[in-house]
PDB file of C-alpha atoms in Angstrom:
ATOM      1  CA  MET A  15      80.671 108.245  85.182  1.00  0.00           C
ATOM      2  CA  THR A  16      83.116 105.464  84.296  1.00  0.00           C
ATOM      3  CA  ALA A  17      83.034 101.852  83.157  1.00  0.00           C
ATOM      4  CA  THR A  18      83.628  98.978  85.575  1.00  0.00           C
ATOM      5  CA  ALA A  19      85.936  96.035  84.934  1.00  0.00           C
ATOM      6  CA  THR A  20      82.892  93.938  83.988  1.00  0.00           C
ATOM      7  CA  GLY A  21      81.707  96.415  81.364  1.00  0.00           C
ATOM      8  CA  GLY A  22      79.032  98.004  83.539  1.00  0.00           C
ATOM      9  CA  VAL A  23      78.637 101.606  84.635  1.00  0.00           C
ATOM     10  CA  ARG A  24      80.121 103.226  87.737  1.00  0.00           C
ATOM     11  CA  ALA A  25      78.240 106.326  88.881  1.00  0.00           C
ATOM     12  CA  THR A  26      78.094 108.402  92.061  1.00  0.00           C
ATOM     13  CA  ALA A  27      75.659 110.964  93.456  1.00  0.00           C
ATOM     14  CA  ARG A  28      76.634 113.285  96.316  1.00  0.00           C
ATOM     15  CA  ILE A  29      74.411 115.385  98.548  1.00  0.00           C
ATOM     16  CA  ALA A  30      75.542 117.689 101.349  1.00  0.00           C
ATOM     17  CA  ALA A  31      73.255 119.795 103.525  1.00  0.00           C
ATOM     18  CA  ARG A  32      74.127 122.453 106.102  1.00  0.00           C
ATOM     19  CA  ALA A  33      72.290 124.977 108.220  1.00  0.00           C
ATOM     20  CA  ASP A  34      72.079 128.277 106.351  1.00  0.00           C
ATOM     21  CA  GLY A  35      72.186 130.491 109.452  1.00  0.00           C
ATOM     22  CA  ARG A  36      68.639 131.779 108.844  1.00  0.00           C
ATOM     23  CA  GLY A  37      66.681 128.823 110.181  1.00  0.00           C
ATOM     24  CA  GLY A  38      66.784 126.883 106.915  1.00  0.00           C
ATOM     25  CA  THR A  39      68.929 124.240 105.220  1.00  0.00           C
ATOM     26  CA  ALA A  40      71.249 124.893 102.265  1.00  0.00           C
ATOM     27  CA  LEU A  41      72.569 122.351  99.772  1.00  0.00           C
ATOM     28  CA  PRO A  42      76.170 123.320  98.936  1.00  0.00           C
ATOM     29  CA  VAL A  43      76.747 119.961  97.220  1.00  0.00           C
ATOM     30  CA  LEU A  44      74.243 118.406  94.818  1.00  0.00           C
ATOM     31  CA  GLU A  45      76.159 116.332  92.289  1.00  0.00           C
ATOM     32  CA  SER A  46      75.226 113.363  90.137  1.00  0.00           C
ATOM     33  CA  GLU A  47      76.302 111.523  87.005  1.00  0.00           C
ATOM     34  CA  GLY A  48      75.070 108.998  84.488  1.00  0.00           C
ATOM     35  CA  PRO A  49      72.099 106.945  85.710  1.00  0.00           C
ATOM     36  CA  LEU A  50      71.892 108.881  88.984  1.00  0.00           C
ATOM     37  CA  ALA A  51      70.332 112.343  88.969  1.00  0.00           C
ATOM     38  CA  VAL A  52      69.535 114.417  92.066  1.00  0.00           C
ATOM     39  CA  ARG A  53      67.064 117.291  92.107  1.00  0.00           C
ATOM     40  CA  ARG A  54      66.046 119.710  94.844  1.00  0.00           C
ATOM     41  CA  THR A  55      62.284 119.880  95.320  1.00  0.00           C
ATOM     42  CA  ARG A  56      59.934 122.039  97.376  1.00  0.00           C
ATOM     43  CA  ALA A  57      60.104 121.183 101.076  1.00  0.00           C
ATOM     44  CA  ALA A  58      57.090 120.837 103.352  1.00  0.00           C
ATOM     45  CA  SER A  59      58.654 123.157 105.949  1.00  0.00           C
ATOM     46  CA  GLY A  60      61.011 126.106 105.764  1.00  0.00           C
ATOM     47  CA  ASP A  61      63.843 124.554 107.782  1.00  0.00           C
ATOM     48  CA  GLU A  62      64.090 121.398 105.659  1.00  0.00           C
ATOM     49  CA  ALA A  63      65.809 120.681 102.338  1.00  0.00           C
ATOM     50  CA  ARG A  64      64.243 117.994 100.178  1.00  0.00           C
ATOM     51  CA  VAL A  65      66.066 116.079  97.426  1.00  0.00           C
ATOM     52  CA  MET A  66      64.760 113.517  94.946  1.00  0.00           C
ATOM     53  CA  LEU A  67      66.786 110.782  93.248  1.00  0.00           C
ATOM     54  CA  VAL A  68      65.715 110.480  89.633  1.00  0.00           C
ATOM     55  CA  GLY A  69      66.727 107.514  87.481  1.00  0.00           C
ATOM     56  CA  ALA A  70      68.148 108.966  84.262  1.00  0.00           C
ATOM     57  CA  MET A  71      68.789 105.494  82.773  1.00  0.00           C
ATOM     58  CA  SER A  72      67.800 101.880  83.429  1.00  0.00           C
ATOM     59  CA  GLY A  73      69.607 100.153  86.219  1.00  0.00           C
ATOM     60  CA  PRO A  74      71.319  98.928  88.089  1.00  0.00           C
ATOM     61  CA  LEU A  75      72.143  96.307  85.463  1.00  0.00           C
ATOM     62  CA  GLY A  76      74.554  93.432  85.948  1.00  0.00           C
ATOM     63  CA  GLY A  77      78.070  94.844  86.248  1.00  0.00           C
ATOM     64  CA  ASP A  78      76.968  98.319  87.371  1.00  0.00           C
ATOM     65  CA  HIS A  79      78.208  99.970  90.580  1.00  0.00           C
ATOM     66  CA  PHE A  80      76.139 102.894  91.883  1.00  0.00           C
ATOM     67  CA  THR A  81      76.909 104.961  94.979  1.00  0.00           C
ATOM     68  CA  VAL A  82      74.803 107.596  96.735  1.00  0.00           C
ATOM     69  CA  ALA A  83      76.466 109.600  99.510  1.00  0.00           C
ATOM     70  CA  ALA A  84      74.513 112.096 101.634  1.00  0.00           C
ATOM     71  CA  ARG A  85      75.663 114.189 104.590  1.00  0.00           C
ATOM     72  CA  ALA A  86      73.611 116.366 106.921  1.00  0.00           C
ATOM     73  CA  GLY A  87      75.782 118.890 108.744  1.00  0.00           C
ATOM     74  CA  ALA A  88      75.115 120.268 112.212  1.00  0.00           C
ATOM     75  CA  GLY A  89      71.679 121.856 112.443  1.00  0.00           C
ATOM     76  CA  ALA A  90      70.576 120.754 108.961  1.00  0.00           C
ATOM     77  CA  ARG A  91      67.359 118.915 108.135  1.00  0.00           C
ATOM     78  CA  LEU A  92      67.589 116.810 104.975  1.00  0.00           C
ATOM     79  CA  ARG A  93      64.919 114.599 103.425  1.00  0.00           C
ATOM     80  CA  VAL A  94      65.855 112.332 100.498  1.00  0.00           C
ATOM     81  CA  GLY A  95      63.370 110.347  98.415  1.00  0.00           C
ATOM     82  CA  SER A  96      63.199 108.916  94.930  1.00  0.00           C
ATOM     83  CA  ALA A  97      60.888 109.613  92.022  1.00  0.00           C
ATOM     84  CA  ALA A  98      60.252 105.938  91.229  1.00  0.00           C
ATOM     85  CA  ALA A  99      61.154 102.428  92.281  1.00  0.00           C
ATOM     86  CA  THR A 100      64.647 101.107  91.542  1.00  0.00           C
ATOM     87  CA  LEU A 101      64.570  98.073  89.256  1.00  0.00           C
ATOM     88  CA  ALA A 102      67.502  95.646  89.364  1.00  0.00           C
ATOM     89  CA  LEU A 103      67.872  93.939  85.962  1.00  0.00           C
ATOM     90  CA  PRO A 104      70.262  91.402  84.449  1.00  0.00           C
ATOM     91  CA  GLY A 105      73.001  92.885  82.282  1.00  0.00           C
ATOM     92  CA  GLN A 106      74.247  91.787  78.886  1.00  0.00           C
ATOM     93  CA  THR A 107      77.700  90.940  80.210  1.00  0.00           C
ATOM     94  CA  GLY A 108      76.466  88.912  83.188  1.00  0.00           C
ATOM     95  CA  GLY A 109      77.753  89.306  86.707  1.00  0.00           C
ATOM     96  CA  GLY A 110      76.279  91.081  89.654  1.00  0.00           C
ATOM     97  CA  ALA A 111      75.606  94.753  90.313  1.00  0.00           C
ATOM     98  CA  ARG A 112      76.305  96.790  93.437  1.00  0.00           C
ATOM     99  CA  TYR A 113      74.454  99.706  95.024  1.00  0.00           C
ATOM    100  CA  ASP A 114      76.117 101.521  97.936  1.00  0.00           C
ATOM    101  CA  VAL A 115      74.387 104.058 100.175  1.00  0.00           C
ATOM    102  CA  ARG A 116      76.536 106.119 102.534  1.00  0.00           C
ATOM    103  CA  LEU A 117      74.798 108.437 105.006  1.00  0.00           C
ATOM    104  CA  ASP A 118      76.495 110.739 107.519  1.00  0.00           C
ATOM    105  CA  VAL A 119      74.541 112.756 110.093  1.00  0.00           C
ATOM    106  CA  ALA A 120      76.161 115.310 112.412  1.00  0.00           C
ATOM    107  CA  ALA A 121      75.121 116.183 115.962  1.00  0.00           C
ATOM    108  CA  GLY A 122      71.915 118.196 115.967  1.00  0.00           C
ATOM    109  CA  ALA A 123      71.120 117.256 112.353  1.00  0.00           C
ATOM    110  CA  GLU A 124      68.256 115.186 110.981  1.00  0.00           C
ATOM    111  CA  LEU A 125      68.221 112.941 107.901  1.00  0.00           C
ATOM    112  CA  CYS A 126      65.142 111.229 106.518  1.00  0.00           C
ATOM    113  CA  TRP A 127      66.057 108.589 103.930  1.00  0.00           C
ATOM    114  CA  LEU A 128      62.793 107.520 102.268  1.00  0.00           C
ATOM    115  CA  PRO A 129      63.367 106.078  98.776  1.00  0.00           C
ATOM    116  CA  GLU A 130      60.825 104.066  96.819  1.00  0.00           C
ATOM    117  CA  GLN A 131      61.006 100.281  96.616  1.00  0.00           C
ATOM    118  CA  LEU A 132      63.863  98.251  95.216  1.00  0.00           C
ATOM    119  CA  ILE A 133      62.545  95.537  92.871  1.00  0.00           C
ATOM    120  CA  SER A 134      64.664  92.459  92.183  1.00  0.00           C
ATOM    121  CA  ALA A 135      63.735  91.268  88.681  1.00  0.00           C
ATOM    122  CA  ARG A 136      64.247  87.725  87.471  1.00  0.00           C
ATOM    123  CA  GLY A 137      67.831  87.007  86.406  1.00  0.00           C
ATOM    124  CA  SER A 138      69.315  89.986  88.234  1.00  0.00           C
ATOM    125  CA  GLU A 139      71.980  89.826  90.921  1.00  0.00           C
ATOM    126  CA  LEU A 140      72.384  92.830  93.193  1.00  0.00           C
ATOM    127  CA  TYR A 141      74.307  93.528  96.391  1.00  0.00           C
ATOM    128  CA  VAL A 142      73.054  96.536  98.358  1.00  0.00           C
ATOM    129  CA  SER A 143      75.178  98.007 101.128  1.00  0.00           C
ATOM    130  CA  SER A 144      73.746 100.787 103.299  1.00  0.00           C
ATOM    131  CA  ARG A 145      76.010 102.338 105.921  1.00  0.00           C
ATOM    132  CA  VAL A 146      74.916 105.107 108.277  1.00  0.00           C
ATOM    133  CA  ASP A 147      77.264 107.012 110.585  1.00  0.00           C
ATOM    134  CA  LEU A 148      75.557 109.117 113.250  1.00  0.00           C
ATOM    135  CA  ALA A 149      77.106 111.539 115.696  1.00  0.00           C
ATOM    136  CA  PRO A 150      75.629 111.596 119.224  1.00  0.00           C
ATOM    137  CA  GLY A 151      72.548 113.796 119.122  1.00  0.00           C
ATOM    138  CA  ALA A 152      71.788 113.052 115.453  1.00  0.00           C
ATOM    139  CA  ARG A 153      68.308 112.093 114.274  1.00  0.00           C
ATOM    140  CA  LEU A 154      67.480 109.544 111.575  1.00  0.00           C
ATOM    141  CA  VAL A 155      64.466 108.056 109.819  1.00  0.00           C
ATOM    142  CA  LEU A 156      65.505 105.366 107.344  1.00  0.00           C
ATOM    143  CA  ARG A 157      63.128 103.232 105.303  1.00  0.00           C
ATOM    144  CA  GLU A 158      64.081 100.255 103.152  1.00  0.00           C
ATOM    145  CA  GLU A 159      61.592  98.343 101.005  1.00  0.00           C
ATOM    146  CA  GLN A 160      62.467  95.396  98.782  1.00  0.00           C
ATOM    147  CA  VAL A 161      60.194  93.508  96.403  1.00  0.00           C
ATOM    148  CA  LEU A 162      61.215  90.087  95.121  1.00  0.00           C
ATOM    149  CA  GLY A 163      60.185  89.895  91.483  1.00  0.00           C
ATOM    150  CA  ARG A 164      57.659  91.786  89.429  1.00  0.00           C
ATOM    151  CA  ALA A 165      54.047  90.580  89.205  1.00  0.00           C
ATOM    152  CA  GLY A 166      54.002  86.837  88.461  1.00  0.00           C
ATOM    153  CA  GLU A 167      57.795  86.710  88.195  1.00  0.00           C
ATOM    154  CA  GLU A 168      60.421  84.820  90.161  1.00  0.00           C
ATOM    155  CA  PRO A 169      62.934  87.077  91.938  1.00  0.00           C
ATOM    156  CA  GLY A 170      66.570  87.672  91.146  1.00  0.00           C
ATOM    157  CA  ARG A 171      69.337  87.243  93.678  1.00  0.00           C
ATOM    158  CA  LEU A 172      69.304  90.087  96.212  1.00  0.00           C
ATOM    159  CA  THR A 173      71.697  90.544  99.114  1.00  0.00           C
ATOM    160  CA  SER A 174      71.200  93.541 101.377  1.00  0.00           C
ATOM    161  CA  ARG A 175      73.312  94.696 104.319  1.00  0.00           C
ATOM    162  CA  LEU A 176      72.443  97.583 106.623  1.00  0.00           C
ATOM    163  CA  THR A 177      74.931  98.966 109.139  1.00  0.00           C
ATOM    164  CA  VAL A 178      74.143 101.845 111.502  1.00  0.00           C
ATOM    165  CA  ARG A 179      76.781 103.285 113.834  1.00  0.00           C
ATOM    166  CA  LEU A 180      76.201 105.872 116.535  1.00  0.00           C
ATOM    167  CA  GLY A 181      79.204 107.723 117.910  1.00  0.00           C
ATOM    168  CA  GLY A 182      81.449 105.158 116.240  1.00  0.00           C
ATOM    169  CA  ARG A 183      79.726 102.210 117.946  1.00  0.00           C
ATOM    170  CA  PRO A 184      77.503  99.627 116.219  1.00  0.00           C
ATOM    171  CA  LEU A 185      73.789 100.239 116.660  1.00  0.00           C
ATOM    172  CA  LEU A 186      72.535  97.790 114.011  1.00  0.00           C
ATOM    173  CA  ASP A 187      74.301  95.426 111.609  1.00  0.00           C
ATOM    174  CA  GLN A 188      72.273  92.928 109.607  1.00  0.00           C
ATOM    175  CA  GLU A 189      72.329  91.166 106.244  1.00  0.00           C
ATOM    176  CA  LEU A 190      69.725  89.193 104.320  1.00  0.00           C
ATOM    177  CA  ALA A 191      70.127  87.214 101.092  1.00  0.00           C
ATOM    178  CA  CYS A 192      67.130  86.154  99.005  1.00  0.00           C
ATOM    179  CA  GLY A 193      66.483  84.516  95.665  1.00  0.00           C
ATOM    180  CA  PRO A 194      68.291  81.876  93.584  1.00  0.00           C
ATOM    181  CA  GLY A 195      71.588  80.822  95.120  1.00  0.00           C
ATOM    182  CA  ALA A 196      70.849  82.366  98.520  1.00  0.00           C
ATOM    183  CA  PRO A 197      71.403  80.200 101.611  1.00  0.00           C
ATOM    184  CA  GLY A 198      68.662  77.635 102.088  1.00  0.00           C
ATOM    185  CA  GLY A 199      65.594  78.588 104.088  1.00  0.00           C
ATOM    186  CA  TRP A 200      65.337  82.219 102.959  1.00  0.00           C
ATOM    187  CA  ASP A 201      61.747  81.603 101.808  1.00  0.00           C
ATOM    188  CA  GLY A 202      60.844  79.328 104.714  1.00  0.00           C
ATOM    189  CA  PRO A 203      58.664  80.007 107.758  1.00  0.00           C
ATOM    190  CA  ALA A 204      61.579  81.337 109.822  1.00  0.00           C
ATOM    191  CA  VAL A 205      62.472  84.070 107.313  1.00  0.00           C
ATOM    192  CA  LEU A 206      60.051  85.304 104.618  1.00  0.00           C
ATOM    193  CA  ALA A 207      57.371  82.614 104.919  1.00  0.00           C
ATOM    194  CA  GLY A 208      56.393  82.986 101.275  1.00  0.00           C
ATOM    195  CA  HIS A 209      56.052  86.786 101.318  1.00  0.00           C
ATOM    196  CA  ARG A 210      57.532  88.769  98.434  1.00  0.00           C
ATOM    197  CA  ALA A 211      57.814  92.237  99.969  1.00  0.00           C
ATOM    198  CA  LEU A 212      59.996  93.026 102.962  1.00  0.00           C
ATOM    199  CA  GLY A 213      60.909  96.268 104.615  1.00  0.00           C
ATOM    200  CA  GLN A 214      62.153  98.039 107.686  1.00  0.00           C
ATOM    201  CA  LEU A 215      62.271 101.368 109.434  1.00  0.00           C
ATOM    202  CA  VAL A 216      65.126 102.556 111.595  1.00  0.00           C
ATOM    203  CA  VAL A 217      64.288 105.587 113.734  1.00  0.00           C
ATOM    204  CA  VAL A 218      66.991 107.210 115.877  1.00  0.00           C
ATOM    205  CA  ARG A 219      66.049 110.019 118.255  1.00  0.00           C
ATOM    206  CA  PRO A 220      68.068 111.321 121.228  1.00  0.00           C
ATOM    207  CA  GLU A 221      64.981 111.295 123.457  1.00  0.00           C
ATOM    208  CA  TYR A 222      64.746 107.511 123.075  1.00  0.00           C
ATOM    209  CA  ALA A 223      67.745 107.251 125.409  1.00  0.00           C
ATOM    210  CA  GLU A 224      65.383 108.160 128.256  1.00  0.00           C
ATOM    211  CA  SER A 225      62.111 106.684 127.003  1.00  0.00           C
ATOM    212  CA  ALA A 226      62.049 104.382 123.964  1.00  0.00           C
ATOM    213  CA  PRO A 227      58.806 102.926 122.576  1.00  0.00           C
ATOM    214  CA  ALA A 228      58.044  99.476 123.942  1.00  0.00           C
ATOM    215  CA  ALA A 229      58.329  96.376 121.790  1.00  0.00           C
ATOM    216  CA  ARG A 230      55.067  95.479 120.101  1.00  0.00           C
ATOM    217  CA  VAL A 231      53.526  93.587 117.221  1.00  0.00           C
ATOM    218  CA  LEU A 232      52.237  95.797 114.402  1.00  0.00           C
ATOM    219  CA  GLY A 233      49.681  93.924 112.337  1.00  0.00           C
ATOM    220  CA  GLU A 234      50.034  90.357 111.138  1.00  0.00           C
ATOM    221  CA  CYS A 235      53.689  90.335 110.002  1.00  0.00           C
ATOM    222  CA  ALA A 236      55.394  93.375 111.505  1.00  0.00           C
ATOM    223  CA  ALA A 237      57.094  94.174 114.783  1.00  0.00           C
ATOM    224  CA  LEU A 238      58.646  97.151 116.542  1.00  0.00           C
ATOM    225  CA  THR A 239      61.798  96.417 118.535  1.00  0.00           C
ATOM    226  CA  PRO A 240      63.828  98.869 120.652  1.00  0.00           C
ATOM    227  CA  LEU A 241      67.556  98.743 119.929  1.00  0.00           C
ATOM    228  CA  ALA A 242      70.408  98.975 122.423  1.00  0.00           C
ATOM    229  CA  GLY A 243      70.640 102.729 121.992  1.00  0.00           C
ATOM    230  CA  PRO A 244      68.291 105.661 121.307  1.00  0.00           C
ATOM    231  CA  ALA A 245      66.655 103.854 118.375  1.00  0.00           C
ATOM    232  CA  VAL A 246      63.917 101.470 117.303  1.00  0.00           C
ATOM    233  CA  LEU A 247      63.684  99.008 114.432  1.00  0.00           C
ATOM    234  CA  VAL A 248      60.465  98.110 112.633  1.00  0.00           C
ATOM    235  CA  THR A 249      60.549  95.016 110.408  1.00  0.00           C
ATOM    236  CA  ALA A 250      57.660  94.004 108.170  1.00  0.00           C
ATOM    237  CA  LEU A 251      56.646  91.408 105.587  1.00  0.00           C
ATOM    238  CA  ALA A 252      53.780  91.664 103.119  1.00  0.00           C
ATOM    239  CA  ALA A 253      52.385  90.035 100.015  1.00  0.00           C
ATOM    240  CA  ASP A 254      53.103  93.055  97.821  1.00  0.00           C
ATOM    241  CA  ALA A 255      54.628  96.542  97.790  1.00  0.00           C
ATOM    242  CA  LEU A 256      51.354  98.382  98.400  1.00  0.00           C
ATOM    243  CA  ARG A 257      50.575  96.445 101.580  1.00  0.00           C
ATOM    244  CA  LEU A 258      54.152  96.794 102.778  1.00  0.00           C
ATOM    245  CA  ARG A 259      54.075 100.576 102.415  1.00  0.00           C
ATOM    246  CA  ARG A 260      50.807 100.745 104.308  1.00  0.00           C
ATOM    247  CA  VAL A 261      52.287  98.821 107.236  1.00  0.00           C
ATOM    248  CA  LEU A 262      55.428 100.972 107.377  1.00  0.00           C
ATOM    249  CA  ASP A 263      53.434 104.194 107.108  1.00  0.00           C
ATOM    250  CA  GLU A 264      51.269 103.069 110.016  1.00  0.00           C
ATOM    251  CA  ALA A 265      54.382 102.239 112.022  1.00  0.00           C
ATOM    252  CA  LEU A 266      55.850 105.691 111.378  1.00  0.00           C
ATOM    253  CA  ALA A 267      52.581 107.254 112.480  1.00  0.00           C
ATOM    254  CA  VAL A 268      52.747 105.245 115.720  1.00  0.00           C
ATOM    255  CA  LEU A 269      56.241 106.613 116.311  1.00  0.00           C
ATOM    256  CA  GLY A 270      55.045 110.153 115.682  1.00  0.00           C
TER     257      GLY A 270
END
């Protein structure tokens, strides 16, 4: 853990999973520092390794720079969640914070990235960058949930970019900015339409190359869209985090 130029905290967590040769998944790398703590937990099945991100300190605060890097090697099954929501808060020194997620999935491996919600508190400024690199034949379930402001509170400034590459080629690349100072219209009918919780699921499965789920509407403010590759994208809006999670859980159940 080190200090950033703006007086914040720079911290990194690293996770690496590999097949153990006995039908299970080993974790040869499980490292964390400062506000980021990673813990192995009991898995639901014997071939899967499950890891939880645990917030050891408040953050990210203004000026902080957090990074989480996870890799699933060939034949590994890795599931990563978090123990609680991540709360972006303003820092004493001012300035924005950054949170980078870097995921790497080898051929024949599976990674489920299922953290709890990210909450953008009033006065905060956070840039989130999630980049996923998949080898052909890799499997992915990625969930992102963002809540703009706590109960009865205006949101902070939140910019989020998600990039997914398969075999070195772009599969999905999108960015959304919300809150004070964001480009006009972010809260209008063409974007959030007054909702304060937004989320998405990206599901990549090799079998989708032959038969991908058809596009459909899921509830009042959610849709499933096939991507130009063996993947689907589910996007959803809701009034609050609880309703958003319900919609995304139902979508994952539809996808099996």
